[in-house]
CSV table of C-alpha atoms in Angstrom, one decimal:
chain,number,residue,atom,x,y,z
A,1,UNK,CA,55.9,60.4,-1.5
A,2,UNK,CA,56.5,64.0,-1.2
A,3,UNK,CA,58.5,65.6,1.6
A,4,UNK,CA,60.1,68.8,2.5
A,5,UNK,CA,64.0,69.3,4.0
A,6,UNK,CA,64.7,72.4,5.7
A,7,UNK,CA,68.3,72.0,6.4
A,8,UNK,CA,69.3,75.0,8.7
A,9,UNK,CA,66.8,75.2,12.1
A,10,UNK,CA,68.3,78.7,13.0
A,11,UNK,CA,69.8,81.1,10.6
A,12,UNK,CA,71.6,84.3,12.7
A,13,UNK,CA,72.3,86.8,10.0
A,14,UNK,CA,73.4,90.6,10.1
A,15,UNK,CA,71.0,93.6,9.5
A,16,UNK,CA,71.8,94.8,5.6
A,17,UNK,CA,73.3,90.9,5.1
A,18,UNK,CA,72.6,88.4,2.3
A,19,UNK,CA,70.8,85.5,3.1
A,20,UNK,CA,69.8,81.9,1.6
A,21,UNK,CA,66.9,79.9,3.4
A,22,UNK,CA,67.8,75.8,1.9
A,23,UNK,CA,64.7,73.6,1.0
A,24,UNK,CA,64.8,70.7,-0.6
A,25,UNK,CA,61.7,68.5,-1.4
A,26,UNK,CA,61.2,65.1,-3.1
A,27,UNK,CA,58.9,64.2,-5.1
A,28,UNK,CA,58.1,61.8,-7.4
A,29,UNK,CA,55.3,64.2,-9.4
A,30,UNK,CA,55.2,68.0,-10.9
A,31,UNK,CA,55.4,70.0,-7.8
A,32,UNK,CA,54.0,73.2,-6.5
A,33,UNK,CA,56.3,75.0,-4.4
A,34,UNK,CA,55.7,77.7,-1.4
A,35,UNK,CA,57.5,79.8,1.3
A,36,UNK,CA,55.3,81.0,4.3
A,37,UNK,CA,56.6,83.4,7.0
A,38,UNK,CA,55.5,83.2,10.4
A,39,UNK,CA,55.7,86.7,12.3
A,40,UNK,CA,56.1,86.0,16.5
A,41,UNK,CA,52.7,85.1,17.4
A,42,UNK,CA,51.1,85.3,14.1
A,43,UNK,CA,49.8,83.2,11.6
A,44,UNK,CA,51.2,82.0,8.3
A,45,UNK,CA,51.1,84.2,5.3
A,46,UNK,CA,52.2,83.6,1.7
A,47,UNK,CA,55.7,84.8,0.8
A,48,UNK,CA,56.2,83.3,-2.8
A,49,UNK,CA,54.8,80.2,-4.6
A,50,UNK,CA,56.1,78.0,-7.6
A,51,UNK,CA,53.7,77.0,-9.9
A,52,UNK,CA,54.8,76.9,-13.0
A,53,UNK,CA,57.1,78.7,-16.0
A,54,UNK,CA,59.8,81.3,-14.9
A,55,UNK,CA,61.5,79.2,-12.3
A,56,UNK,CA,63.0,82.5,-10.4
A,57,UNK,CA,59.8,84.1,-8.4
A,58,UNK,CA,59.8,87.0,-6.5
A,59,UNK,CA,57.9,88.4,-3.4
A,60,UNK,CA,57.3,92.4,-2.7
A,61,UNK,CA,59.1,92.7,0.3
A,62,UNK,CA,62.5,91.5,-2.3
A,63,UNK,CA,62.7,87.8,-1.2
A,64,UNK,CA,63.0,86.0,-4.2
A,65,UNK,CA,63.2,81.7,-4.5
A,66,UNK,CA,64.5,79.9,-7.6
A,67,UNK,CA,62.6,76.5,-8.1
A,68,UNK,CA,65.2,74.1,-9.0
A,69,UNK,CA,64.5,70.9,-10.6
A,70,UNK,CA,67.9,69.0,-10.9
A,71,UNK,CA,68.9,70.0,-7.5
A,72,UNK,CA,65.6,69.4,-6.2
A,73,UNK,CA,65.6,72.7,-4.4
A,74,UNK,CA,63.8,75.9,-3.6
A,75,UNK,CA,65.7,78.1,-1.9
A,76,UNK,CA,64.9,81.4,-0.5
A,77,UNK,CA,66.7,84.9,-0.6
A,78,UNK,CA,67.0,87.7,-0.1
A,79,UNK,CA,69.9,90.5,-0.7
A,80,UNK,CA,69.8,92.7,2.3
A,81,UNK,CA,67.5,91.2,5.0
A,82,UNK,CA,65.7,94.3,7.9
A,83,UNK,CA,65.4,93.8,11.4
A,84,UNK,CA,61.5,93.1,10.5
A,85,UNK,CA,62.5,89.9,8.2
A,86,UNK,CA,63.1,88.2,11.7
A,87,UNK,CA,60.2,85.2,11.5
A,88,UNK,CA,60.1,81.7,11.0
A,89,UNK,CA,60.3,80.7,7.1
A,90,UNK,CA,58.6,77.2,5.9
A,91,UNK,CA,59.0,76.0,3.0
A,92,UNK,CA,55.9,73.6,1.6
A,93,UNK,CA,55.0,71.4,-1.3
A,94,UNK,CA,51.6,70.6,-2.5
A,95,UNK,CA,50.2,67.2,-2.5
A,96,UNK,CA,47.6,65.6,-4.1
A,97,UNK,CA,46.1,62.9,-2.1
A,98,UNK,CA,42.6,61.3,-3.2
A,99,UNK,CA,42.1,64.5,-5.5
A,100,UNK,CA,41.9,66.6,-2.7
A,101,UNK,CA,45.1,69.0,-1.7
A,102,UNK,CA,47.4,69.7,1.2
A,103,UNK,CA,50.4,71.1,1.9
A,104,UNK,CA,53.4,69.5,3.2
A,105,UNK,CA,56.2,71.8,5.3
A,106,UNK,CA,59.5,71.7,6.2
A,107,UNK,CA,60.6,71.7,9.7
A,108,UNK,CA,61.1,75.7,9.7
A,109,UNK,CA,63.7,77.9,9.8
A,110,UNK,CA,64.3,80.6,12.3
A,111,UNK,CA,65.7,83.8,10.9
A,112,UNK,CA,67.1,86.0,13.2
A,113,UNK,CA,68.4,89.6,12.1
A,114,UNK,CA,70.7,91.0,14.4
A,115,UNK,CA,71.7,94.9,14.2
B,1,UNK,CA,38.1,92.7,7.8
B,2,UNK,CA,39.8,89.4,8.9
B,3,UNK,CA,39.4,86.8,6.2
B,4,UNK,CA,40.1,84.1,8.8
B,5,UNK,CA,39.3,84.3,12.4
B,6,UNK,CA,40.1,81.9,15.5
B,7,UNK,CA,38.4,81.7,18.4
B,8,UNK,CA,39.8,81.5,21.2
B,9,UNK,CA,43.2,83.3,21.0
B,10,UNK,CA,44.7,81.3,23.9
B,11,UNK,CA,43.0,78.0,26.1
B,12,UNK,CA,44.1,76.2,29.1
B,13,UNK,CA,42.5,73.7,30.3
B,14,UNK,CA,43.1,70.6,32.3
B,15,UNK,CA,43.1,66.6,30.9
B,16,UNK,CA,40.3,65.2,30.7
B,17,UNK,CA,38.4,68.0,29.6
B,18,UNK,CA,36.6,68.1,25.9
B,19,UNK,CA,37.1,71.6,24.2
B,20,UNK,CA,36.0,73.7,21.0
B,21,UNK,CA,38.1,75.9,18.8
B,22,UNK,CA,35.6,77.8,16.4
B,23,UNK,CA,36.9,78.7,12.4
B,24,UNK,CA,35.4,81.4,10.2
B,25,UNK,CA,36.3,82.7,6.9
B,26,UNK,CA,35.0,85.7,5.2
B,27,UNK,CA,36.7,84.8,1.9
B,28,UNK,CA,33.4,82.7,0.5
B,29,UNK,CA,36.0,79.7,-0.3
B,30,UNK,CA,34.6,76.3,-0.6
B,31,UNK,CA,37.8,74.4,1.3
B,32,UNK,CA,38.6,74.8,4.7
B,33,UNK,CA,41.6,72.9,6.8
B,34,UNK,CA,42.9,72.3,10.3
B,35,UNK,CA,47.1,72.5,11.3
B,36,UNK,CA,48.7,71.5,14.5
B,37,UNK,CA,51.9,73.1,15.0
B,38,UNK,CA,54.0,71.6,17.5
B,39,UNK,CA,56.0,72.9,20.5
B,40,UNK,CA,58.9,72.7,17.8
B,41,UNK,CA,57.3,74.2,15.1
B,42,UNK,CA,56.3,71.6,12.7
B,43,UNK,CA,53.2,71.7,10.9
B,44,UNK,CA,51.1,69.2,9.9
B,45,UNK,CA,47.6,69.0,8.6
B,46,UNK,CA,45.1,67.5,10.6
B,47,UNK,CA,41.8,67.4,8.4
B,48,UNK,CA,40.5,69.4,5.6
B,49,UNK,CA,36.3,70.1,4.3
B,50,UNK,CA,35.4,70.9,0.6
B,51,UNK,CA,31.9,72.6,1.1
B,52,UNK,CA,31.5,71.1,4.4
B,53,UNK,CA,32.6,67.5,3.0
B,54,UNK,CA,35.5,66.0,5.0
B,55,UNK,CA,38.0,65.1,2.1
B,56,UNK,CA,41.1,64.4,4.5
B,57,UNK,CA,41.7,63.3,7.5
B,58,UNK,CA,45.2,62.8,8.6
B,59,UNK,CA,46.1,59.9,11.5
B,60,UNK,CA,44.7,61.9,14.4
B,61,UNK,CA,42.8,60.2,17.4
B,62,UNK,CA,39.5,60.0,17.3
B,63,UNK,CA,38.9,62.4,20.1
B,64,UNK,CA,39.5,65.2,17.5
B,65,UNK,CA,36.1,65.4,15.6
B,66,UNK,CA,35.9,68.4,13.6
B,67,UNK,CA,32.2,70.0,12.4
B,68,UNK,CA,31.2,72.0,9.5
B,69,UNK,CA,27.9,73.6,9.8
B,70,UNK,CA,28.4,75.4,6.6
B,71,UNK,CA,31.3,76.2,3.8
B,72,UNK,CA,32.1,79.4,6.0
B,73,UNK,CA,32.9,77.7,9.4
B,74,UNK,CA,35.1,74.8,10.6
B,75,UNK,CA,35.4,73.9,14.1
B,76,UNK,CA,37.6,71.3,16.0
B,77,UNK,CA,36.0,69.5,19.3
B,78,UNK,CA,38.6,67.7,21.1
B,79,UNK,CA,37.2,65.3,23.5
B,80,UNK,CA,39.5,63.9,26.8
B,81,UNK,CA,42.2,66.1,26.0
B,82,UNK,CA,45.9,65.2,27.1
B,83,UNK,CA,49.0,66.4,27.8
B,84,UNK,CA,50.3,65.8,24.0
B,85,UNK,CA,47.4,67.8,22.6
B,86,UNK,CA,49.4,71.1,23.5
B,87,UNK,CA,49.8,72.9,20.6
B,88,UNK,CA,49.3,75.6,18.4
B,89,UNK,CA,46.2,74.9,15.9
B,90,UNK,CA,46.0,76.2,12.4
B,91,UNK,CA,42.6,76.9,10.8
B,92,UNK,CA,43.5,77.8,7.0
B,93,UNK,CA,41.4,78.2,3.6
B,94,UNK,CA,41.9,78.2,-0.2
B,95,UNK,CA,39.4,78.8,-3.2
B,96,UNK,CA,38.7,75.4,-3.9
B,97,UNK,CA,40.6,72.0,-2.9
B,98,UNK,CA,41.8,71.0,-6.3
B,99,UNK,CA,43.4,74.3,-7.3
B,100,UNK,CA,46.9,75.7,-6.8
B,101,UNK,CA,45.2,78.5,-5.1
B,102,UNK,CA,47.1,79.8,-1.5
B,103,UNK,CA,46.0,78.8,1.4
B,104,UNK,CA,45.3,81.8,4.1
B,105,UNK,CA,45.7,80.9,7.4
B,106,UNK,CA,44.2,82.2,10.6
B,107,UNK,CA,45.9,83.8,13.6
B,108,UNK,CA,46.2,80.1,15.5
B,109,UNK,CA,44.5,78.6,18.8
B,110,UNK,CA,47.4,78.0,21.6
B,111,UNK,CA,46.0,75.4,22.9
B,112,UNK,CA,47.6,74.2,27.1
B,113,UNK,CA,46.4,71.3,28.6
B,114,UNK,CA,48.3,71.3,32.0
């Protein structure tokens, strides 16, 4: 089975401050790996995905995730996080049931950038 | 200019009742898919059509029936609804349902049944 750990709910971080969004997933297959980011009262949209080769990926608003096989991870960063980073993050994995795709998330995590 | 559109934005309505939520997508993808997102955020896929074919349907009651008139459009009827139906619902799409192609998601349904 494949599932997805989001370990922090809420994540409070300064304006111009590092930060590091933990995922873990398990799965007993090759997996595809995703971070979406929920604006307030928007929709998902696609940060980064994992599918395959260079395991560090990299988004154009300078999140990056580094997919993780021995430590089962896929975290998310990001150097200097902006006021307009504040969202919910979810982290996903792709499963394969019956041929036919889905995607699994994590709980979510709440990013909030504080001036 | 929207590749996927919800409609409505926002519907309250009282148990008991038997509501729609219309999908559309502009994209010309062949695999369309249905979210709920809890009062706590979590997200978890409800059904999914490949060229109007169900191909998944996820543990939901059978007073969810969803309808694909063509590869464009996938709606959700909810028949009876009750209080536990309060949500937020996800339509989404992606290329095909084999590939490792993104999934675009619409603007969300908040759905209150009071």
């Amino acid at each position: 089975a494949q599932s997805v750990t989001q370990l922090d709910s809420q994540v409070p971080v300064f304006e111009e401050a590092p930060v590091e969004l933990r995922c873990n997933y398990s799965s007993s297959v090759s997996v595809y790996l995703f971070w979406y980011v929920q604006y307030p009262n928007q929709g998902l949209q696609l940060l980064l995905k994992y599918l395959s080769g260079s395991t560090l990926v990299e988004s154009i608003n300078g999140f990056e995730a580094e997919f993780n096989k021995s430590q089962t991870s896929f975290h998310l960063r990001k150097p200097s996080v902006h006021i307009s980073d504040t969202a919910e993050y979810f982290c996903a994995v792709r499963k394969l049931i019956q041929g036919a795709q889905k995607l699994v998330f994590g709980q979510g995590t709440r990013l909030t950038i504080n001036p | 200019d929207t590749a996927v559109s919800q409609t409505p934005k926002y519907l309250v309505t009282q148990m008991g009742n038997d509501k729609s939520i219309k999908c559309e997508q502009n994209l010309g993808h062949d695999t369309m898919y249905w979210y709920k997102q809890d009062s706590k955020k979590f997200l978890k896929i409800m059904f999914s059509y490949n060229n109007k074919e169900l191909i998944i349907n996820e543990t939901v009651p059978n007073r969810f029936s969803p309808k694909s008139p063509d590869k464009a459009h996938l709606n959700l009827h909810i028949n009876s609804l009750e209080l536990g139906d309060s949500a937020v619902y996800f339509c989404a799409s992606s290329q095909d349902s084999l590939g490792t192609y993104e999934q675009y998601f619409g603007p969300g349904t908040r759905l209150t049944v009071t």
